[in-house]
Amino acid sequence: MSMPGWYHDPSGSSGQFRYWDGHQWSHEVSTDPSVPPPAPSGPPGATGPAAGHPGSDHPLGGQPGSGQPAEVPWQPATGPKRSLVPVMLLAAAAVALTLVVALVVTQVFGGGDEPIEPTEPLPPVPTTETGGTETGPAPGGGELNCLGGNGRSADAQQSSYSAAGVSVDVPEDWGFRFDKSLWVFLDDQAAWGRTLDGEEVEGMVLGGLAGYNGFDAPEEASDQVITCIVDYGPYAGEGLQPEPIDSGSITLGGLDGWQRTFAIDQAGVRTVFDVNVLDSGDPESLAVVVTFGPESSAATLEQVRESVSRQ
């Protein structure tokens, strides 16, 4: 069971957070995950909005309902996924407290004319002095930030997904949307696939890598993506080491890039990942296509990669 805290709204509302008290979702939403939890809205066991559970004993947390597919978290085979969100919230609360103290000191002892904003929203999105979203420098422009994606995602099942100048076709039976919080290093992410027998899954994640989050040229960025997957994604906190399989230049859909193949063995469940970082022509970001599944899914995943085309 996931720890209580503010999580990205599982109903898919971009930029909003909903509180999980360890048993149920709150009815209230907030754009600021550093605020205190809302007051209980009902007796224990009461249900909140119909949405994906932030944690479950099953790796994918259940079946999609009618209409809108459910968001399904990918949990480790040995137990529930350890969420980094509470850690992020504690860090945000510490930053907020520091800013409040600075505001009081400024008001008592004097200081600049500009007020100090006491809160800092998550995830951080760099902004310009005029308040607009910063496009950022070319890839490799700073320290790697595996939590810096823009929070946007494809929340409805489609036969083809597009992001970062790239389109990818997927099998029509890929109706599960994986937990968006596992891929927060990506802009405009699409994370879809299906469950197989036992604990196994197969799927695809598509998105953009913003240069201002520290992602380098395709070869280096492919290694950085592995770091984000292992340390902040489905295996966060597990201490697992990726097993390198292959690495080299690649061309998908006429787009040049770099591919790294690695495997993770977790409690007897072996999952093979293909990380493909592509130059889609945008000087300030890269496109990434990640496919994953057991070795028996190799043909299906290869077909997905071969469908890549310029958007």
PDB file of C-alpha atoms in Angstrom:
ATOM      1  CA  MET A   1       0.000   0.000   0.000  1.00  0.00           C
ATOM      2  CA  SER A   2       1.432   3.394  -0.900  1.00  0.00           C
ATOM      3  CA  MET A   3       2.201   5.862   1.885  1.00  0.00           C
ATOM      4  CA  PRO A   4      -0.204   8.792   2.450  1.00  0.00           C
ATOM      5  CA  GLY A   5       0.615  11.894   0.463  1.00  0.00           C
ATOM      6  CA  TRP A   6      -0.231  14.121  -2.485  1.00  0.00           C
ATOM      7  CA  TYR A   7       0.007  12.266  -5.806  1.00  0.00           C
ATOM      8  CA  HIS A   8      -0.562  13.336  -9.393  1.00  0.00           C
ATOM      9  CA  ASP A   9      -4.346  13.261  -9.881  1.00  0.00           C
ATOM     10  CA  PRO A  10      -5.002   9.695 -11.153  1.00  0.00           C
ATOM     11  CA  SER A  11      -8.057  10.912 -13.060  1.00  0.00           C
ATOM     12  CA  GLY A  12      -5.601  12.503 -15.486  1.00  0.00           C
ATOM     13  CA  SER A  13      -6.024  16.229 -14.701  1.00  0.00           C
ATOM     14  CA  SER A  14      -2.755  17.861 -15.732  1.00  0.00           C
ATOM     15  CA  GLY A  15      -1.041  19.930 -13.045  1.00  0.00           C
ATOM     16  CA  GLN A  16      -3.371  18.794 -10.239  1.00  0.00           C
ATOM     17  CA  PHE A  17      -2.710  16.604  -7.211  1.00  0.00           C
ATOM     18  CA  ARG A  18      -5.076  14.444  -5.123  1.00  0.00           C
ATOM     19  CA  TYR A  19      -4.400  13.261  -1.555  1.00  0.00           C
ATOM     20  CA  TRP A  20      -4.090   9.538  -0.764  1.00  0.00           C
ATOM     21  CA  ASP A  21      -4.582   8.873   2.994  1.00  0.00           C
ATOM     22  CA  GLY A  22      -3.471   5.252   2.814  1.00  0.00           C
ATOM     23  CA  HIS A  23      -7.014   3.965   2.298  1.00  0.00           C
ATOM     24  CA  GLN A  24      -8.831   6.256  -0.106  1.00  0.00           C
ATOM     25  CA  TRP A  25      -8.489   9.270  -2.411  1.00  0.00           C
ATOM     26  CA  SER A  26      -9.613  12.710  -1.226  1.00  0.00           C
ATOM     27  CA  HIS A  27     -12.405  14.517  -3.042  1.00  0.00           C
ATOM     28  CA  GLU A  28     -10.341  17.701  -2.937  1.00  0.00           C
ATOM     29  CA  VAL A  29      -7.594  18.410  -5.475  1.00  0.00           C
ATOM     30  CA  SER A  30      -4.765  20.923  -5.276  1.00  0.00           C
ATOM     31  CA  THR A  31      -2.249  22.456  -7.633  1.00  0.00           C
ATOM     32  CA  ASP A  32       0.237  22.663  -4.737  1.00  0.00           C
ATOM     33  CA  PRO A  33       1.350  19.317  -3.224  1.00  0.00           C
ATOM     34  CA  SER A  34       3.069  21.075  -0.307  1.00  0.00           C
ATOM     35  CA  VAL A  35      -0.205  22.107   1.346  1.00  0.00           C
ATOM     36  CA  PRO A  36      -1.480  20.166   4.413  1.00  0.00           C
ATOM     37  CA  PRO A  37      -3.697  17.150   3.751  1.00  0.00           C
ATOM     38  CA  PRO A  38      -7.436  17.852   3.517  1.00  0.00           C
ATOM     39  CA  ALA A  39      -9.755  17.010   6.401  1.00  0.00           C
ATOM     40  CA  PRO A  40     -11.294  13.509   6.227  1.00  0.00           C
ATOM     41  CA  SER A  41     -14.446  13.590   4.103  1.00  0.00           C
ATOM     42  CA  GLY A  42     -16.023  10.377   5.349  1.00  0.00           C
ATOM     43  CA  PRO A  43     -15.642   7.264   7.512  1.00  0.00           C
ATOM     44  CA  PRO A  44     -12.733   4.876   6.902  1.00  0.00           C
ATOM     45  CA  GLY A  45     -13.348   2.797   3.817  1.00  0.00           C
ATOM     46  CA  ALA A  46     -15.332   5.470   1.995  1.00  0.00           C
ATOM     47  CA  THR A  47     -14.285   5.740  -1.615  1.00  0.00           C
ATOM     48  CA  GLY A  48     -13.099   8.790  -3.488  1.00  0.00           C
ATOM     49  CA  PRO A  49     -13.273   9.419  -7.230  1.00  0.00           C
ATOM     50  CA  ALA A  50     -13.018   6.398  -9.499  1.00  0.00           C
ATOM     51  CA  ALA A  51      -9.367   6.305 -10.478  1.00  0.00           C
ATOM     52  CA  GLY A  52      -6.189   4.257 -10.406  1.00  0.00           C
ATOM     53  CA  HIS A  53      -4.827   3.167  -7.055  1.00  0.00           C
ATOM     54  CA  PRO A  54      -1.337   4.504  -6.227  1.00  0.00           C
ATOM     55  CA  GLY A  55      -0.302   1.073  -5.039  1.00  0.00           C
ATOM     56  CA  SER A  56      -1.583  -2.463  -5.299  1.00  0.00           C
ATOM     57  CA  ASP A  57      -0.617  -6.032  -4.589  1.00  0.00           C
ATOM     58  CA  HIS A  58      -0.906  -6.847  -8.307  1.00  0.00           C
ATOM     59  CA  PRO A  59       1.826  -5.419 -10.547  1.00  0.00           C
ATOM     60  CA  LEU A  60      -0.727  -3.522 -12.618  1.00  0.00           C
ATOM     61  CA  GLY A  61      -3.423  -2.879 -10.083  1.00  0.00           C
ATOM     62  CA  GLY A  62      -6.531  -4.223 -11.860  1.00  0.00           C
ATOM     63  CA  GLN A  63      -8.436  -3.951 -15.103  1.00  0.00           C
ATOM     64  CA  PRO A  64      -9.518  -0.821 -17.002  1.00  0.00           C
ATOM     65  CA  GLY A  65     -13.145   0.196 -16.613  1.00  0.00           C
ATOM     66  CA  SER A  66     -15.515   1.068 -19.412  1.00  0.00           C
ATOM     67  CA  GLY A  67     -14.731   4.187 -21.408  1.00  0.00           C
ATOM     68  CA  GLN A  68     -11.588   5.782 -20.001  1.00  0.00           C
ATOM     69  CA  PRO A  69      -8.843   3.153 -19.473  1.00  0.00           C
ATOM     70  CA  ALA A  70      -7.544   2.894 -15.923  1.00  0.00           C
ATOM     71  CA  GLU A  71      -4.114   4.152 -14.959  1.00  0.00           C
ATOM     72  CA  VAL A  72      -2.256   1.140 -13.683  1.00  0.00           C
ATOM     73  CA  PRO A  73       0.909   1.300 -11.582  1.00  0.00           C
ATOM     74  CA  TRP A  74       3.760  -1.082 -12.325  1.00  0.00           C
ATOM     75  CA  GLN A  75       4.720  -2.569  -8.968  1.00  0.00           C
ATOM     76  CA  PRO A  76       7.830  -4.634  -8.129  1.00  0.00           C
ATOM     77  CA  ALA A  77       7.270  -8.384  -8.062  1.00  0.00           C
ATOM     78  CA  THR A  78       8.411  -8.574  -4.428  1.00  0.00           C
ATOM     79  CA  GLY A  79       5.810  -6.139  -3.102  1.00  0.00           C
ATOM     80  CA  PRO A  80       4.337  -2.656  -3.497  1.00  0.00           C
ATOM     81  CA  LYS A  81       6.304   0.029  -5.327  1.00  0.00           C
ATOM     82  CA  ARG A  82       8.234   2.387  -3.119  1.00  0.00           C
ATOM     83  CA  SER A  83       7.055   5.836  -4.071  1.00  0.00           C
ATOM     84  CA  LEU A  84       9.434   8.793  -4.237  1.00  0.00           C
ATOM     85  CA  VAL A  85       6.558  11.248  -4.002  1.00  0.00           C
ATOM     86  CA  PRO A  86       6.564  11.501  -0.151  1.00  0.00           C
ATOM     87  CA  VAL A  87      10.288  12.288  -0.283  1.00  0.00           C
ATOM     88  CA  MET A  88       9.608  14.959  -2.880  1.00  0.00           C
ATOM     89  CA  LEU A  89       6.832  16.392  -0.702  1.00  0.00           C
ATOM     90  CA  LEU A  90       9.105  16.539   2.352  1.00  0.00           C
ATOM     91  CA  ALA A  91      11.716  18.370   0.285  1.00  0.00           C
ATOM     92  CA  ALA A  92       9.083  20.778  -1.007  1.00  0.00           C
ATOM     93  CA  ALA A  93       7.812  21.394   2.546  1.00  0.00           C
ATOM     94  CA  ALA A  94      11.360  22.187   3.702  1.00  0.00           C
ATOM     95  CA  VAL A  95      11.802  24.662   0.844  1.00  0.00           C
ATOM     96  CA  ALA A  96       8.445  26.258   1.647  1.00  0.00           C
ATOM     97  CA  LEU A  97       9.376  26.638   5.343  1.00  0.00           C
ATOM     98  CA  THR A  98      12.693  28.258   4.422  1.00  0.00           C
ATOM     99  CA  LEU A  99      10.943  30.764   2.177  1.00  0.00           C
ATOM    100  CA  VAL A 100       8.388  31.632   4.882  1.00  0.00           C
ATOM    101  CA  VAL A 101      11.198  32.346   7.366  1.00  0.00           C
ATOM    102  CA  ALA A 102      12.911  34.521   4.759  1.00  0.00           C
ATOM    103  CA  LEU A 103       9.667  36.443   4.230  1.00  0.00           C
ATOM    104  CA  VAL A 104       9.289  37.144   7.970  1.00  0.00           C
ATOM    105  CA  VAL A 105      12.907  38.305   8.271  1.00  0.00           C
ATOM    106  CA  THR A 106      12.475  40.604   5.274  1.00  0.00           C
ATOM    107  CA  GLN A 107       9.315  42.178   6.694  1.00  0.00           C
ATOM    108  CA  VAL A 108      10.853  42.731  10.159  1.00  0.00           C
ATOM    109  CA  PHE A 109      14.323  43.906   9.182  1.00  0.00           C
ATOM    110  CA  GLY A 110      13.597  45.412   5.807  1.00  0.00           C
ATOM    111  CA  GLY A 111      14.728  44.270   2.398  1.00  0.00           C
ATOM    112  CA  GLY A 112      13.775  44.378  -1.248  1.00  0.00           C
ATOM    113  CA  ASP A 113      10.488  45.698  -2.532  1.00  0.00           C
ATOM    114  CA  GLU A 114       9.458  42.385  -4.088  1.00  0.00           C
ATOM    115  CA  PRO A 115       7.450  39.932  -1.914  1.00  0.00           C
ATOM    116  CA  ILE A 116       8.779  36.415  -1.415  1.00  0.00           C
ATOM    117  CA  GLU A 117       6.576  33.602  -2.659  1.00  0.00           C
ATOM    118  CA  PRO A 118       6.432  30.985   0.155  1.00  0.00           C
ATOM    119  CA  THR A 119       5.587  27.958  -1.957  1.00  0.00           C
ATOM    120  CA  GLU A 120       7.308  26.027  -4.702  1.00  0.00           C
ATOM    121  CA  PRO A 121       5.124  23.774  -6.915  1.00  0.00           C
ATOM    122  CA  LEU A 122       6.142  20.266  -7.987  1.00  0.00           C
ATOM    123  CA  PRO A 123       7.400  19.106 -10.368  1.00  0.00           C
ATOM    124  CA  PRO A 124       9.722  22.077 -11.055  1.00  0.00           C
ATOM    125  CA  VAL A 125       9.348  23.628 -14.494  1.00  0.00           C
ATOM    126  CA  PRO A 126      11.893  26.352 -15.360  1.00  0.00           C
ATOM    127  CA  THR A 127      10.303  29.697 -16.217  1.00  0.00           C
ATOM    128  CA  THR A 128      11.562  32.863 -17.840  1.00  0.00           C
ATOM    129  CA  GLU A 129      11.567  36.273 -16.176  1.00  0.00           C
ATOM    130  CA  THR A 130       8.330  37.078 -17.972  1.00  0.00           C
ATOM    131  CA  GLY A 131       6.614  34.000 -16.547  1.00  0.00           C
ATOM    132  CA  GLY A 132       6.590  31.840 -19.683  1.00  0.00           C
ATOM    133  CA  THR A 133       7.944  28.321 -19.909  1.00  0.00           C
ATOM    134  CA  GLU A 134      11.667  28.321 -20.528  1.00  0.00           C
ATOM    135  CA  THR A 135      12.710  26.433 -23.635  1.00  0.00           C
ATOM    136  CA  GLY A 136      16.124  25.834 -22.129  1.00  0.00           C
ATOM    137  CA  PRO A 137      19.533  25.296 -23.677  1.00  0.00           C
ATOM    138  CA  ALA A 138      20.500  22.534 -26.058  1.00  0.00           C
ATOM    139  CA  PRO A 139      20.675  18.983 -24.620  1.00  0.00           C
ATOM    140  CA  GLY A 140      23.359  18.668 -21.957  1.00  0.00           C
ATOM    141  CA  GLY A 141      22.600  22.094 -20.521  1.00  0.00           C
ATOM    142  CA  GLY A 142      22.751  21.195 -16.839  1.00  0.00           C
ATOM    143  CA  GLU A 143      22.552  18.627 -14.048  1.00  0.00           C
ATOM    144  CA  LEU A 144      20.430  15.555 -14.789  1.00  0.00           C
ATOM    145  CA  ASN A 145      16.876  15.972 -13.453  1.00  0.00           C
ATOM    146  CA  CYS A 146      14.873  12.727 -13.502  1.00  0.00           C
ATOM    147  CA  LEU A 147      11.813  14.493 -12.042  1.00  0.00           C
ATOM    148  CA  GLY A 148      11.633  17.427 -14.455  1.00  0.00           C
ATOM    149  CA  GLY A 149       9.121  16.340 -17.116  1.00  0.00           C
ATOM    150  CA  ASN A 150       6.275  18.687 -17.984  1.00  0.00           C
ATOM    151  CA  GLY A 151       3.587  16.412 -16.495  1.00  0.00           C
ATOM    152  CA  ARG A 152       1.580  16.061 -19.707  1.00  0.00           C
ATOM    153  CA  SER A 153       0.545  12.600 -20.903  1.00  0.00           C
ATOM    154  CA  ALA A 154      -1.645  10.677 -23.335  1.00  0.00           C
ATOM    155  CA  ASP A 155      -4.519   9.545 -21.122  1.00  0.00           C
ATOM    156  CA  ALA A 156      -6.782   7.852 -23.688  1.00  0.00           C
ATOM    157  CA  GLN A 157      -6.039   4.613 -25.517  1.00  0.00           C
ATOM    158  CA  GLN A 158      -5.041   5.119 -29.154  1.00  0.00           C
ATOM    159  CA  SER A 159      -3.602   3.039 -31.960  1.00  0.00           C
ATOM    160  CA  SER A 160      -0.773   5.552 -32.409  1.00  0.00           C
ATOM    161  CA  TYR A 161       0.902   7.993 -30.016  1.00  0.00           C
ATOM    162  CA  SER A 162       2.954  11.100 -30.800  1.00  0.00           C
ATOM    163  CA  ALA A 163       5.431  13.161 -28.795  1.00  0.00           C
ATOM    164  CA  ALA A 164       8.644  15.112 -29.368  1.00  0.00           C
ATOM    165  CA  GLY A 165       8.210  15.016 -33.152  1.00  0.00           C
ATOM    166  CA  VAL A 166       7.860  11.212 -33.287  1.00  0.00           C
ATOM    167  CA  SER A 167       4.879   8.867 -33.789  1.00  0.00           C
ATOM    168  CA  VAL A 168       4.670   5.211 -32.714  1.00  0.00           C
ATOM    169  CA  ASP A 169       2.014   2.602 -33.576  1.00  0.00           C
ATOM    170  CA  VAL A 170       1.064   0.029 -30.926  1.00  0.00           C
ATOM    171  CA  PRO A 171      -0.957  -3.224 -30.911  1.00  0.00           C
ATOM    172  CA  GLU A 172      -4.690  -2.705 -30.467  1.00  0.00           C
ATOM    173  CA  ASP A 173      -4.760  -4.916 -27.362  1.00  0.00           C
ATOM    174  CA  TRP A 174      -2.376  -2.606 -25.492  1.00  0.00           C
ATOM    175  CA  GLY A 175      -5.089  -1.089 -23.306  1.00  0.00           C
ATOM    176  CA  PHE A 176      -3.227  -0.558 -20.021  1.00  0.00           C
ATOM    177  CA  ARG A 177      -1.822   2.841 -19.136  1.00  0.00           C
ATOM    178  CA  PHE A 178       1.165   2.503 -16.839  1.00  0.00           C
ATOM    179  CA  ASP A 179       1.518   4.771 -13.819  1.00  0.00           C
ATOM    180  CA  LYS A 180       2.582   8.216 -15.022  1.00  0.00           C
ATOM    181  CA  SER A 181       4.661   8.833 -11.897  1.00  0.00           C
ATOM    182  CA  LEU A 182       7.177   6.218 -13.081  1.00  0.00           C
ATOM    183  CA  TRP A 183       8.215   8.241 -16.144  1.00  0.00           C
ATOM    184  CA  VAL A 184       8.297  11.816 -14.791  1.00  0.00           C
ATOM    185  CA  PHE A 185      11.572  12.571 -16.580  1.00  0.00           C
ATOM    186  CA  LEU A 186       9.650  12.664 -19.894  1.00  0.00           C
ATOM    187  CA  ASP A 187       7.686  15.460 -21.534  1.00  0.00           C
ATOM    188  CA  ASP A 188       4.308  14.582 -23.129  1.00  0.00           C
ATOM    189  CA  GLN A 189       4.637  10.934 -22.136  1.00  0.00           C
ATOM    190  CA  ALA A 190       2.600   8.001 -23.458  1.00  0.00           C
ATOM    191  CA  ALA A 191       3.041   4.800 -21.401  1.00  0.00           C
ATOM    192  CA  TRP A 192       0.892   1.934 -22.661  1.00  0.00           C
ATOM    193  CA  GLY A 193       1.018  -1.855 -22.862  1.00  0.00           C
ATOM    194  CA  ARG A 194      -0.601  -4.974 -21.464  1.00  0.00           C
ATOM    195  CA  THR A 195      -0.262  -7.619 -18.759  1.00  0.00           C
ATOM    196  CA  LEU A 196       0.989 -11.105 -19.544  1.00  0.00           C
ATOM    197  CA  ASP A 197       1.051 -14.255 -17.432  1.00  0.00           C
ATOM    198  CA  GLY A 198       2.091 -13.924 -13.806  1.00  0.00           C
ATOM    199  CA  GLU A 199       4.082 -10.781 -13.030  1.00  0.00           C
ATOM    200  CA  GLU A 200       5.175 -10.059 -16.603  1.00  0.00           C
ATOM    201  CA  VAL A 201       4.208  -7.021 -18.669  1.00  0.00           C
ATOM    202  CA  GLU A 202       5.056  -5.677 -22.112  1.00  0.00           C
ATOM    203  CA  GLY A 203       4.733  -2.104 -23.262  1.00  0.00           C
ATOM    204  CA  MET A 204       6.122   1.104 -24.670  1.00  0.00           C
ATOM    205  CA  VAL A 205       6.896   4.564 -23.323  1.00  0.00           C
ATOM    206  CA  LEU A 206       7.253   7.558 -25.647  1.00  0.00           C
ATOM    207  CA  GLY A 207       8.198  11.102 -24.697  1.00  0.00           C
ATOM    208  CA  GLY A 208      10.609  14.000 -24.960  1.00  0.00           C
ATOM    209  CA  LEU A 209      13.852  14.709 -23.100  1.00  0.00           C
ATOM    210  CA  ALA A 210      14.253  18.430 -22.410  1.00  0.00           C
ATOM    211  CA  GLY A 211      17.753  19.827 -22.661  1.00  0.00           C
ATOM    212  CA  TYR A 212      17.267  21.991 -19.558  1.00  0.00           C
ATOM    213  CA  ASN A 213      16.861  18.780 -17.518  1.00  0.00           C
ATOM    214  CA  GLY A 214      20.457  17.864 -18.324  1.00  0.00           C
ATOM    215  CA  PHE A 215      19.934  15.254 -21.034  1.00  0.00           C
ATOM    216  CA  ASP A 216      22.903  15.109 -23.375  1.00  0.00           C
ATOM    217  CA  ALA A 217      23.345  13.963 -26.994  1.00  0.00           C
ATOM    218  CA  PRO A 218      21.594  10.670 -27.927  1.00  0.00           C
ATOM    219  CA  GLU A 219      24.426   8.319 -26.934  1.00  0.00           C
ATOM    220  CA  GLU A 220      24.907   9.847 -23.490  1.00  0.00           C
ATOM    221  CA  ALA A 221      21.174  10.485 -23.022  1.00  0.00           C
ATOM    222  CA  SER A 222      20.389   6.798 -23.555  1.00  0.00           C
ATOM    223  CA  ASP A 223      22.537   5.976 -20.535  1.00  0.00           C
ATOM    224  CA  GLN A 224      20.913   8.808 -18.560  1.00  0.00           C
ATOM    225  CA  VAL A 225      17.459   7.371 -19.332  1.00  0.00           C
ATOM    226  CA  ILE A 226      18.549   4.027 -17.848  1.00  0.00           C
ATOM    227  CA  THR A 227      19.584   5.875 -14.690  1.00  0.00           C
ATOM    228  CA  CYS A 228      16.150   7.508 -14.467  1.00  0.00           C
ATOM    229  CA  ILE A 229      14.329   4.188 -15.032  1.00  0.00           C
ATOM    230  CA  VAL A 230      16.332   2.250 -12.440  1.00  0.00           C
ATOM    231  CA  ASP A 231      16.635   4.968  -9.772  1.00  0.00           C
ATOM    232  CA  TYR A 232      13.305   6.815 -10.180  1.00  0.00           C
ATOM    233  CA  GLY A 233      11.038   4.501 -12.186  1.00  0.00           C
ATOM    234  CA  PRO A 234       9.590   1.001 -11.693  1.00  0.00           C
ATOM    235  CA  TYR A 235      12.602  -0.190  -9.683  1.00  0.00           C
ATOM    236  CA  ALA A 236      13.177   2.858  -7.474  1.00  0.00           C
ATOM    237  CA  GLY A 237      14.665   1.956  -4.118  1.00  0.00           C
ATOM    238  CA  GLU A 238      15.194  -1.701  -5.020  1.00  0.00           C
ATOM    239  CA  GLY A 239      18.969  -1.455  -5.428  1.00  0.00           C
ATOM    240  CA  LEU A 240      18.849  -3.520  -8.619  1.00  0.00           C
ATOM    241  CA  GLN A 241      21.609  -3.327 -11.214  1.00  0.00           C
ATOM    242  CA  PRO A 242      20.814  -3.287 -14.953  1.00  0.00           C
ATOM    243  CA  GLU A 243      22.469  -6.004 -17.032  1.00  0.00           C
ATOM    244  CA  PRO A 244      23.898  -4.444 -20.233  1.00  0.00           C
ATOM    245  CA  ILE A 245      23.069  -6.435 -23.365  1.00  0.00           C
ATOM    246  CA  ASP A 246      23.807  -4.254 -26.399  1.00  0.00           C
ATOM    247  CA  SER A 247      24.512  -0.667 -27.418  1.00  0.00           C
ATOM    248  CA  GLY A 248      24.982   1.130 -30.714  1.00  0.00           C
ATOM    249  CA  SER A 249      23.796   3.698 -33.230  1.00  0.00           C
ATOM    250  CA  ILE A 250      20.356   3.180 -34.729  1.00  0.00           C
ATOM    251  CA  THR A 251      18.025   4.668 -37.324  1.00  0.00           C
ATOM    252  CA  LEU A 252      14.276   4.420 -36.716  1.00  0.00           C
ATOM    253  CA  GLY A 253      11.813   5.957 -39.158  1.00  0.00           C
ATOM    254  CA  GLY A 254      14.620   7.909 -40.807  1.00  0.00           C
ATOM    255  CA  LEU A 255      15.679   9.398 -37.445  1.00  0.00           C
ATOM    256  CA  ASP A 256      19.224   8.800 -36.245  1.00  0.00           C
ATOM    257  CA  GLY A 257      19.882   8.001 -32.625  1.00  0.00           C
ATOM    258  CA  TRP A 258      21.332   5.593 -30.096  1.00  0.00           C
ATOM    259  CA  GLN A 259      19.937   2.368 -28.659  1.00  0.00           C
ATOM    260  CA  ARG A 260      20.864   0.669 -25.404  1.00  0.00           C
ATOM    261  CA  THR A 261      19.450  -2.737 -24.471  1.00  0.00           C
ATOM    262  CA  PHE A 262      19.545  -3.941 -20.878  1.00  0.00           C
ATOM    263  CA  ALA A 263      17.707  -6.361 -18.599  1.00  0.00           C
ATOM    264  CA  ILE A 264      16.485  -6.279 -15.012  1.00  0.00           C
ATOM    265  CA  ASP A 265      16.001  -9.508 -13.069  1.00  0.00           C
ATOM    266  CA  GLN A 266      13.688  -8.972 -10.113  1.00  0.00           C
ATOM    267  CA  ALA A 267      12.575 -11.939  -8.011  1.00  0.00           C
ATOM    268  CA  GLY A 268      12.844 -14.240 -11.011  1.00  0.00           C
ATOM    269  CA  VAL A 269      11.019 -11.892 -13.384  1.00  0.00           C
ATOM    270  CA  ARG A 270      13.383 -10.842 -16.176  1.00  0.00           C
ATOM    271  CA  THR A 271      12.391  -7.771 -18.195  1.00  0.00           C
ATOM    272  CA  VAL A 272      14.342  -6.609 -21.250  1.00  0.00           C
ATOM    273  CA  PHE A 273      14.386  -2.878 -22.058  1.00  0.00           C
ATOM    274  CA  ASP A 274      15.301  -1.211 -25.351  1.00  0.00           C
ATOM    275  CA  VAL A 275      16.026   2.495 -24.868  1.00  0.00           C
ATOM    276  CA  ASN A 276      16.046   4.427 -28.156  1.00  0.00           C
ATOM    277  CA  VAL A 277      17.002   8.111 -28.043  1.00  0.00           C
ATOM    278  CA  LEU A 278      16.402   9.878 -31.357  1.00  0.00           C
ATOM    279  CA  ASP A 279      17.292  13.244 -32.854  1.00  0.00           C
ATOM    280  CA  SER A 280      13.939  14.468 -34.165  1.00  0.00           C
ATOM    281  CA  GLY A 281      15.325  17.798 -35.352  1.00  0.00           C
ATOM    282  CA  ASP A 282      14.460  19.892 -32.285  1.00  0.00           C
ATOM    283  CA  PRO A 283      17.729  21.493 -31.071  1.00  0.00           C
ATOM    284  CA  GLU A 284      16.394  21.788 -27.509  1.00  0.00           C
ATOM    285  CA  SER A 285      15.023  18.298 -26.910  1.00  0.00           C
ATOM    286  CA  LEU A 286      15.317  14.657 -27.936  1.00  0.00           C
ATOM    287  CA  ALA A 287      12.720  11.950 -28.537  1.00  0.00           C
ATOM    288  CA  VAL A 288      12.841   8.694 -26.589  1.00  0.00           C
ATOM    289  CA  VAL A 289      11.073   5.400 -27.292  1.00  0.00           C
ATOM    290  CA  VAL A 290      11.430   2.707 -24.624  1.00  0.00           C
ATOM    291  CA  THR A 291      10.051  -0.803 -25.173  1.00  0.00           C
ATOM    292  CA  PHE A 292      10.043  -3.429 -22.438  1.00  0.00           C
ATOM    293  CA  GLY A 293       8.892  -6.979 -21.821  1.00  0.00           C
ATOM    294  CA  PRO A 294      10.066 -10.568 -21.451  1.00  0.00           C
ATOM    295  CA  GLU A 295      12.237 -12.141 -24.123  1.00  0.00           C
ATOM    296  CA  SER A 296       9.135 -13.881 -25.484  1.00  0.00           C
ATOM    297  CA  SER A 297       7.779 -10.437 -26.473  1.00  0.00           C
ATOM    298  CA  ALA A 298      10.799  -9.607 -28.660  1.00  0.00           C
ATOM    299  CA  ALA A 299       8.927  -9.871 -31.983  1.00  0.00           C
ATOM    300  CA  THR A 300       6.029  -7.676 -30.805  1.00  0.00           C
ATOM    301  CA  LEU A 301       8.349  -5.027 -29.397  1.00  0.00           C
ATOM    302  CA  GLU A 302      10.483  -5.022 -32.548  1.00  0.00           C
ATOM    303  CA  GLN A 303       7.330  -4.348 -34.574  1.00  0.00           C
ATOM    304  CA  VAL A 304       6.545  -1.377 -32.325  1.00  0.00           C
ATOM    305  CA  ARG A 305      10.036   0.058 -32.832  1.00  0.00           C
ATOM    306  CA  GLU A 306       9.826  -0.431 -36.592  1.00  0.00           C
ATOM    307  CA  SER A 307       6.615   1.635 -36.646  1.00  0.00           C
ATOM    308  CA  VAL A 308       8.461   4.770 -35.468  1.00  0.00           C
ATOM    309  CA  SER A 309       8.072   7.666 -37.897  1.00  0.00           C
ATOM    310  CA  ARG A 310       8.596  11.401 -37.975  1.00  0.00           C
ATOM    311  CA  GLN A 311       5.456  13.171 -36.773  1.00  0.00           C
TER     312      GLN A 311
END
